[in-house]
CSV table of C-alpha atoms in Angstrom, one decimal:
chain,number,residue,atom,x,y,z
A,1,MET,CA,0.0,0.0,0.0
A,2,LEU,CA,1.4,3.4,-1.0
A,3,LEU,CA,1.1,6.7,0.9
A,4,THR,CA,-1.6,8.9,-0.7
A,5,GLY,CA,0.4,12.2,-0.8
A,6,PHE,CA,3.6,13.9,0.3
A,7,GLY,CA,2.4,15.6,3.5
A,8,PRO,CA,3.3,15.6,7.1
A,9,ILE,CA,3.0,11.8,7.4
A,10,ALA,CA,5.4,11.2,4.4
A,11,LEU,CA,7.9,13.7,5.8
A,12,LEU,CA,7.6,12.2,9.3
A,13,LEU,CA,8.1,8.7,7.8
A,14,LEU,CA,11.3,9.8,6.0
A,15,VAL,CA,12.7,11.3,9.2
A,16,THR,CA,11.8,8.1,11.1
A,17,VAL,CA,13.5,6.0,8.6
A,18,ILE,CA,16.7,8.0,8.8
A,19,ILE,CA,16.7,7.8,12.6
A,20,GLY,CA,15.8,4.1,12.5
A,21,LEU,CA,18.6,3.3,10.1
A,22,PHE,CA,21.1,5.0,12.4
A,23,GLY,CA,19.7,3.2,15.5
A,24,ASN,CA,19.6,-0.2,13.8
A,25,THR,CA,23.1,0.1,12.4
A,26,MET,CA,24.1,0.7,16.0
A,27,SER,CA,22.2,-2.4,17.1
A,28,LEU,CA,23.8,-4.4,14.3
A,29,PHE,CA,27.2,-3.4,15.7
A,30,VAL,CA,26.2,-4.3,19.3
A,31,PHE,CA,24.5,-7.7,18.6
A,32,SER,CA,27.3,-8.9,16.2
A,33,ARG,CA,29.8,-8.7,19.1
A,34,ARG,CA,31.1,-12.1,20.2
A,35,ASN,CA,29.7,-11.8,23.8
A,36,MET,CA,26.2,-11.0,22.4
A,37,MET,CA,26.3,-14.0,20.0
A,38,ARG,CA,26.9,-16.4,22.9
A,39,SER,CA,23.2,-16.2,23.9
A,40,SER,CA,20.3,-17.5,21.9
A,41,ILE,CA,18.4,-14.2,22.4
A,42,GLY,CA,21.4,-12.3,21.0
A,43,VAL,CA,21.2,-14.3,17.8
A,44,PHE,CA,17.4,-13.6,17.4
A,45,LEU,CA,17.9,-9.9,18.1
A,46,LEU,CA,20.7,-9.7,15.5
A,47,ALA,CA,18.4,-11.3,12.9
A,48,LEU,CA,15.6,-9.0,13.9
A,49,THR,CA,17.8,-6.0,13.4
A,50,CYS,CA,18.8,-7.1,9.9
A,51,VAL,CA,15.2,-7.5,9.0
A,52,ASP,CA,14.3,-4.1,10.4
A,53,ILE,CA,17.1,-2.5,8.3
A,54,VAL,CA,15.7,-4.2,5.2
A,55,LEU,CA,12.1,-3.0,6.0
A,56,LEU,CA,13.3,0.6,6.6
A,57,ILE,CA,15.2,0.7,3.3
A,58,LEU,CA,12.3,-0.8,1.3
A,59,SER,CA,9.9,1.6,2.9
A,60,VAL,CA,11.7,4.6,1.3
A,61,PHE,CA,11.2,3.2,-2.1
A,62,THR,CA,7.6,2.0,-1.6
A,63,PHE,CA,6.2,4.7,0.7
A,64,VAL,CA,8.3,7.8,0.2
A,65,VAL,CA,9.7,8.0,-3.3
A,66,PRO,CA,6.3,7.6,-5.0
A,67,VAL,CA,4.8,10.6,-3.2
A,68,LEU,CA,7.8,13.0,-3.5
A,69,PRO,CA,7.1,16.3,-5.2
A,70,ILE,CA,9.3,15.2,-8.2
A,71,TRP,CA,6.5,13.7,-10.3
A,72,GLN,CA,4.3,15.7,-12.6
A,73,GLN,CA,0.6,15.1,-12.8
A,74,ASN,CA,-0.2,12.0,-14.9
A,75,ASP,CA,3.6,11.4,-15.2
A,76,PRO,CA,4.3,8.2,-17.1
A,77,ASP,CA,7.5,7.8,-15.2
A,78,TRP,CA,5.5,7.6,-12.0
A,79,GLN,CA,3.5,4.7,-13.6
A,80,ILE,CA,6.7,3.0,-14.6
A,81,TYR,CA,8.3,3.4,-11.2
A,82,THR,CA,5.1,2.2,-9.4
A,83,ALA,CA,4.9,-0.8,-11.6
A,84,ILE,CA,8.5,-1.8,-11.0
A,85,MET,CA,8.1,-1.4,-7.3
A,86,LEU,CA,5.0,-3.5,-7.1
A,87,LYS,CA,6.8,-6.3,-9.1
A,88,THR,CA,10.1,-6.2,-7.2
A,89,ALA,CA,10.1,-4.3,-3.9
A,90,TYR,CA,6.6,-5.3,-2.8
A,91,PRO,CA,7.3,-9.1,-2.6
A,92,LEU,CA,10.6,-8.4,-0.8
A,93,ASN,CA,8.8,-6.2,1.7
A,94,MET,CA,6.3,-9.0,2.4
A,95,ILE,CA,9.2,-11.5,2.8
A,96,ALA,CA,10.8,-9.2,5.4
A,97,GLN,CA,7.4,-8.7,7.1
A,98,THR,CA,7.0,-12.5,7.4
A,99,CYS,CA,10.5,-12.8,8.8
A,100,SER,CA,9.7,-10.1,11.4
A,101,VAL,CA,6.5,-11.8,12.6
A,102,CYS,CA,8.2,-15.2,12.8
A,103,LEU,CA,11.2,-13.7,14.7
A,104,MET,CA,8.9,-12.1,17.2
A,105,LEU,CA,7.2,-15.4,17.8
A,106,ALA,CA,10.7,-17.0,18.2
A,107,ILE,CA,11.7,-14.3,20.7
A,108,THR,CA,8.5,-14.7,22.7
A,109,THR,CA,8.9,-18.5,22.8
A,110,GLU,CA,12.5,-18.2,23.9
A,111,ARG,CA,11.5,-15.9,26.8
A,112,TRP,CA,8.6,-18.2,27.7
A,113,ILE,CA,11.0,-21.1,28.0
A,114,ALA,CA,13.5,-19.1,30.0
A,115,VAL,CA,10.9,-17.8,32.5
A,116,CYS,CA,8.2,-20.6,32.6
A,117,ARG,CA,10.4,-23.6,31.8
A,118,PRO,CA,13.9,-22.7,33.2
A,119,LEU,CA,15.0,-26.3,33.4
A,120,GLN,CA,14.8,-26.7,29.7
A,121,VAL,CA,16.8,-23.5,28.8
A,122,LYS,CA,20.1,-25.3,28.3
A,123,SER,CA,18.6,-27.8,25.9
A,124,TRP,CA,16.4,-25.5,23.9
A,125,CYS,CA,17.9,-22.0,24.1
A,126,ARG,CA,21.2,-22.4,22.5
A,127,PRO,CA,22.9,-20.0,20.0
A,128,GLY,CA,23.4,-22.8,17.4
A,129,ARG,CA,19.7,-23.8,17.5
A,130,SER,CA,18.7,-20.1,17.3
A,131,ALA,CA,20.9,-19.6,14.2
A,132,ARG,CA,19.3,-22.6,12.5
A,133,MET,CA,15.9,-21.3,13.4
A,134,CYS,CA,16.7,-17.9,11.9
A,135,ALA,CA,17.8,-19.6,8.7
A,136,THR,CA,14.6,-21.7,8.6
A,137,ILE,CA,12.5,-18.6,9.1
A,138,VAL,CA,14.2,-16.8,6.1
A,139,ILE,CA,13.7,-19.9,3.8
A,140,VAL,CA,10.0,-20.4,4.9
A,141,SER,CA,9.3,-16.6,4.4
A,142,ILE,CA,10.7,-16.7,0.9
A,143,LEU,CA,8.7,-19.8,0.0
A,144,TYR,CA,5.5,-18.5,1.6
A,145,ASN,CA,5.7,-15.2,-0.3
A,146,ALA,CA,7.1,-16.4,-3.6
A,147,ILE,CA,3.6,-16.4,-5.1
A,148,ARG,CA,3.4,-12.6,-4.6
A,149,TYR,CA,5.6,-12.1,-7.6
A,150,PHE,CA,2.6,-13.2,-9.6
A,151,GLU,CA,0.1,-10.8,-8.0
A,152,PHE,CA,0.9,-8.1,-10.6
A,153,GLN,CA,2.0,-8.2,-14.2
A,154,LEU,CA,4.1,-5.6,-16.0
A,155,VAL,CA,2.6,-4.0,-19.1
A,156,TRP,CA,5.2,-3.6,-21.9
A,157,ALA,CA,5.0,-1.3,-24.9
A,158,ASN,CA,7.8,-0.8,-27.5
A,159,GLY,CA,10.2,-2.8,-25.4
A,160,SER,CA,9.8,-0.9,-22.1
A,161,VAL,CA,7.5,-1.0,-19.1
A,162,VAL,CA,4.7,1.4,-19.2
A,163,SER,CA,2.3,0.3,-16.4
A,164,PHE,CA,1.1,-2.7,-14.5
A,165,GLN,CA,-2.1,-4.8,-14.2
A,166,LYS,CA,-3.5,-7.1,-11.5
A,167,LEU,CA,-3.0,-10.8,-12.0
A,168,LEU,CA,-3.6,-12.9,-9.0
A,169,ARG,CA,-4.7,-9.8,-7.0
A,170,ASP,CA,-7.7,-9.4,-9.3
A,171,PRO,CA,-10.6,-10.6,-7.0
A,172,GLU,CA,-12.8,-11.4,-10.1
A,173,LYS,CA,-10.3,-13.5,-12.1
A,174,SER,CA,-8.5,-15.1,-9.1
A,175,ARG,CA,-11.2,-15.3,-6.4
A,176,TRP,CA,-9.6,-18.4,-4.8
A,177,TYR,CA,-6.3,-16.6,-4.3
A,178,TYR,CA,-7.8,-13.3,-3.1
A,179,VAL,CA,-10.1,-15.0,-0.6
A,180,GLY,CA,-8.0,-18.0,0.4
A,181,TYR,CA,-4.4,-16.8,0.4
A,182,TYR,CA,-4.4,-13.0,0.3
A,183,THR,CA,-7.2,-12.5,2.8
A,184,ILE,CA,-7.7,-15.6,5.1
A,185,LEU,CA,-4.3,-17.2,5.2
A,186,TYR,CA,-2.4,-13.9,5.4
A,187,ASN,CA,-4.6,-12.6,8.3
A,188,VAL,CA,-4.3,-15.9,10.2
A,189,THR,CA,-0.5,-16.4,9.8
A,190,HIS,CA,0.5,-12.7,10.2
A,191,PHE,CA,-2.0,-11.4,12.8
A,192,ILE,CA,-4.5,-13.8,14.4
A,193,PHE,CA,-2.1,-16.7,15.3
A,194,PRO,CA,1.0,-14.7,16.2
A,195,PHE,CA,-0.9,-12.0,18.2
A,196,THR,CA,-2.8,-14.7,20.1
A,197,VAL,CA,0.4,-16.7,20.9
A,198,MET,CA,2.3,-13.6,22.0
A,199,THR,CA,-0.5,-12.3,24.1
A,200,ILE,CA,-1.0,-15.7,26.0
A,201,ALA,CA,2.8,-16.2,26.3
A,202,ASN,CA,3.5,-12.7,27.6
A,203,TYR,CA,0.6,-13.0,30.1
A,204,GLN,CA,2.1,-16.2,31.4
A,205,ILE,CA,5.6,-14.6,31.6
A,206,VAL,CA,4.3,-11.6,33.5
A,207,THR,CA,2.3,-13.7,36.0
A,208,THR,CA,5.3,-16.0,36.5
A,209,LEU,CA,7.6,-13.1,37.2
A,210,VAL,CA,5.1,-11.5,39.7
A,211,ARG,CA,4.7,-14.8,41.5
A,212,ARG,CA,8.4,-15.4,41.6
A,213,LYS,CA,9.0,-11.9,43.0
A,214,LYS,CA,6.4,-12.5,45.8
A,215,SER,CA,7.8,-15.9,46.8
A,216,CYS,CA,11.4,-14.8,46.6
A,217,PRO,CA,11.9,-11.0,46.9
A,218,LEU,CA,15.8,-11.3,47.0
A,219,LEU,CA,17.0,-12.3,43.5
A,220,THR,CA,20.6,-13.2,42.5
A,221,THR,CA,22.5,-11.1,40.1
A,222,GLN,CA,21.9,-13.5,37.3
A,223,GLN,CA,18.2,-13.7,38.0
A,224,LEU,CA,18.0,-9.9,38.0
A,225,LYS,CA,19.8,-9.8,34.5
A,226,GLU,CA,17.4,-12.4,33.2
A,227,GLN,CA,14.4,-10.4,34.5
A,228,LYS,CA,15.6,-7.2,32.9
A,229,THR,CA,16.1,-9.0,29.6
A,230,THR,CA,12.6,-10.4,29.9
A,231,VAL,CA,11.1,-7.0,30.6
A,232,MET,CA,13.0,-5.5,27.6
A,233,LEU,CA,11.7,-8.3,25.2
A,234,LEU,CA,8.2,-7.9,26.6
A,235,MET,CA,8.4,-4.2,25.6
A,236,VAL,CA,9.7,-5.2,22.1
A,237,THR,CA,6.8,-7.7,21.5
A,238,THR,CA,4.2,-5.4,23.0
A,239,ALA,CA,5.3,-2.5,20.7
A,240,PHE,CA,5.2,-4.9,17.8
A,241,VAL,CA,1.6,-5.8,18.6
A,242,ILE,CA,0.5,-2.2,19.1
A,243,CYS,CA,2.1,-0.9,16.0
A,244,ASN,CA,0.6,-3.6,13.8
A,245,THR,CA,-2.9,-3.5,15.3
A,246,LEU,CA,-4.1,-0.8,12.9
A,247,VAL,CA,-2.8,-2.7,9.8
A,248,PHE,CA,-4.6,-5.9,11.1
A,249,SER,CA,-7.8,-3.9,11.7
A,250,LEU,CA,-7.8,-2.4,8.2
A,251,ASN,CA,-7.1,-5.8,6.6
A,252,ILE,CA,-10.0,-7.4,8.4
A,253,LEU,CA,-12.3,-4.4,7.6
A,254,GLU,CA,-11.3,-4.5,3.9
A,255,SER,CA,-11.9,-8.3,3.8
A,256,VAL,CA,-15.3,-8.3,5.6
A,257,PHE,CA,-16.5,-5.0,3.9
A,258,PRO,CA,-14.8,-4.9,0.5
A,259,LYS,CA,-16.7,-1.7,-0.5
A,260,PHE,CA,-15.5,0.2,2.6
A,261,SER,CA,-12.3,1.4,0.9
A,262,ALA,CA,-14.2,2.7,-2.1
A,263,GLU,CA,-17.1,4.4,-0.2
A,264,TRP,CA,-14.9,5.9,2.5
A,265,ILE,CA,-11.8,6.5,0.3
A,266,GLY,CA,-10.7,9.7,2.3
A,267,THR,CA,-10.9,8.0,5.7
A,268,PHE,CA,-9.4,4.8,4.5
A,269,SER,CA,-6.5,6.6,2.8
A,270,VAL,CA,-5.6,8.5,6.1
A,271,LEU,CA,-5.9,5.3,8.1
A,272,ASN,CA,-3.7,3.5,5.6
A,273,ASP,CA,-1.0,6.2,5.8
A,274,TRP,CA,-0.9,6.0,9.6
A,275,ALA,CA,-0.9,2.2,9.5
A,276,ASN,CA,2.1,2.3,7.1
A,277,TYR,CA,3.9,4.8,9.4
A,278,LEU,CA,3.3,2.7,12.5
A,279,VAL,CA,4.8,-0.4,10.9
A,280,VAL,CA,7.9,1.7,9.9
A,281,PHE,CA,8.0,3.3,13.4
A,282,ASN,CA,8.1,-0.1,15.0
A,283,SER,CA,11.1,-1.2,12.9
A,284,ALA,CA,12.8,2.2,13.6
A,285,SER,CA,12.3,2.4,17.4
A,286,THR,CA,13.4,-0.9,18.8
A,287,PHE,CA,16.9,0.4,19.5
A,288,LEU,CA,15.4,2.9,21.9
A,289,ILE,CA,13.9,0.0,23.9
A,290,TYR,CA,17.4,-1.6,24.0
A,291,LEU,CA,19.0,1.6,25.2
A,292,ILE,CA,16.4,2.0,28.0
A,293,PHE,CA,16.2,-1.5,29.3
A,294,SER,CA,19.5,-3.2,28.4
A,295,ALA,CA,22.6,-2.2,30.4
A,296,LYS,CA,24.9,-4.3,28.3
A,297,TYR,CA,23.6,-2.7,25.1
A,298,LYS,CA,24.0,0.8,26.5
A,299,GLN,CA,27.5,-0.1,27.8
A,300,THR,CA,28.6,-1.5,24.5
A,301,VAL,CA,27.4,1.6,22.7
A,302,LEU,CA,29.2,4.0,25.1
A,303,VAL,CA,32.5,2.0,24.9
A,304,ALA,CA,32.3,2.1,21.1
A,305,CYS,CA,31.6,5.8,21.1
A,306,ARG,CA,34.5,6.5,23.5
A,307,ARG,CA,36.9,4.5,21.4
A,308,TRP,CA,35.7,6.2,18.2
A,309,ARG,CA,36.1,9.6,19.7
A,310,GLY,CA,39.6,8.7,21.0
A,311,LYS,CA,40.6,7.5,17.5
A,312,VAL,CA,39.3,10.7,16.0
A,313,ARG,CA,41.2,12.9,18.4
A,314,GLU,CA,44.4,10.8,18.0
A,315,GLY,CA,44.0,11.0,14.2
A,316,SER,CA,43.4,14.8,14.3
A,317,TRP,CA,46.5,15.3,16.5
A,318,SER,CA,48.6,13.1,14.3
A,319,ASN,CA,47.5,14.9,11.1
A,320,ALA,CA,48.2,18.3,12.8
A,321,THR,CA,51.7,17.2,13.8
A,322,GLY,CA,52.5,15.4,10.5
A,323,LEU,CA,52.9,12.0,12.0
A,324,THR,CA,50.6,10.0,9.8
A,325,SER,CA,53.4,9.0,7.3
A,326,LEU,CA,56.0,8.2,9.9
A,327,PRO,CA,56.8,4.7,11.3
A,328,ALA,CA,55.3,3.7,14.6
A,329,HIS,CA,58.6,3.9,16.6
A,330,LYS,CA,59.3,7.4,15.3
A,331,LYS,CA,55.8,8.5,16.1
A,332,GLU,CA,56.2,7.3,19.7
A,333,LEU,CA,59.6,9.1,20.0
A,334,ILE,CA,58.2,12.4,18.7
A,335,CYS,CA,55.1,12.1,21.0
A,336,THR,CA,57.4,11.4,24.0
A,337,MET,CA,59.5,14.5,23.1
A,338,SER,CA,56.5,16.7,22.6
A,339,MET,CA,55.2,15.8,26.1
A,340,LYS,CA,58.3,16.8,27.9
């Protein structure tokens, strides 16, 4: 779904994407550290960060570029660009979205095992198992969404693309696909089932933590770390559910009342724009949750910033004194002499 016009929402979305790419790049650096990769949850969060980066990049081409004030009215280039995006970027976006949903389910399951079944953590929550799970999620997501490449067909004229037309997405010609896969299966696999599982699992996690705190007020250092990690991941999954609720509601509304989008085109367009923004906001804002709730994440970022700042200062001083081209032992000698 495209944004309907370049206005405050499109501008806000572009700013959100820029901030999100910066934050997720920072998360990519943190979760790719060796100490982070030693835990199963670290592997899942690294995979989720990669998926979020892909979603943010694709959102620029699918949601922002088509509504930039660079197109003229009835511009044929806009038709060509939209056609190419629907044929290429749209299926990739759906693959990334499926990966995101499955990873959220995997993260929720991992936390449920860690909190509600602590004796099974060593056998189930291992980095190698998590890495294989992430690879399986990517493969399944590609296979599940491969059919989306046939939803639209490019229209060619004189050897070049001029527009597009609906193929499987045409409800009259492909009713079985529109009702069975696009409507029912998609809503069940991407909203109803994962939202239900995450809600039930998170409820059991919260009740278990509350019960444990009442029965044993004094927790060990390791238990406190696990509890903080659990709270952080609860916030991540809760934010995911909240930000995707509007998309789910619009999909259900459009499926049950197919004439709604045509009769209430203005209202539907505004809701559609905000739904797209909330999905992008969710991918862009996870690093803020990590910064607030994860001491290890915050510490890794601060150490990296200090090292980078130190290298910048050292490089600036070396350039100013003309030491960059000298051997290391001569640099050390000159630095020692300059300090005296």
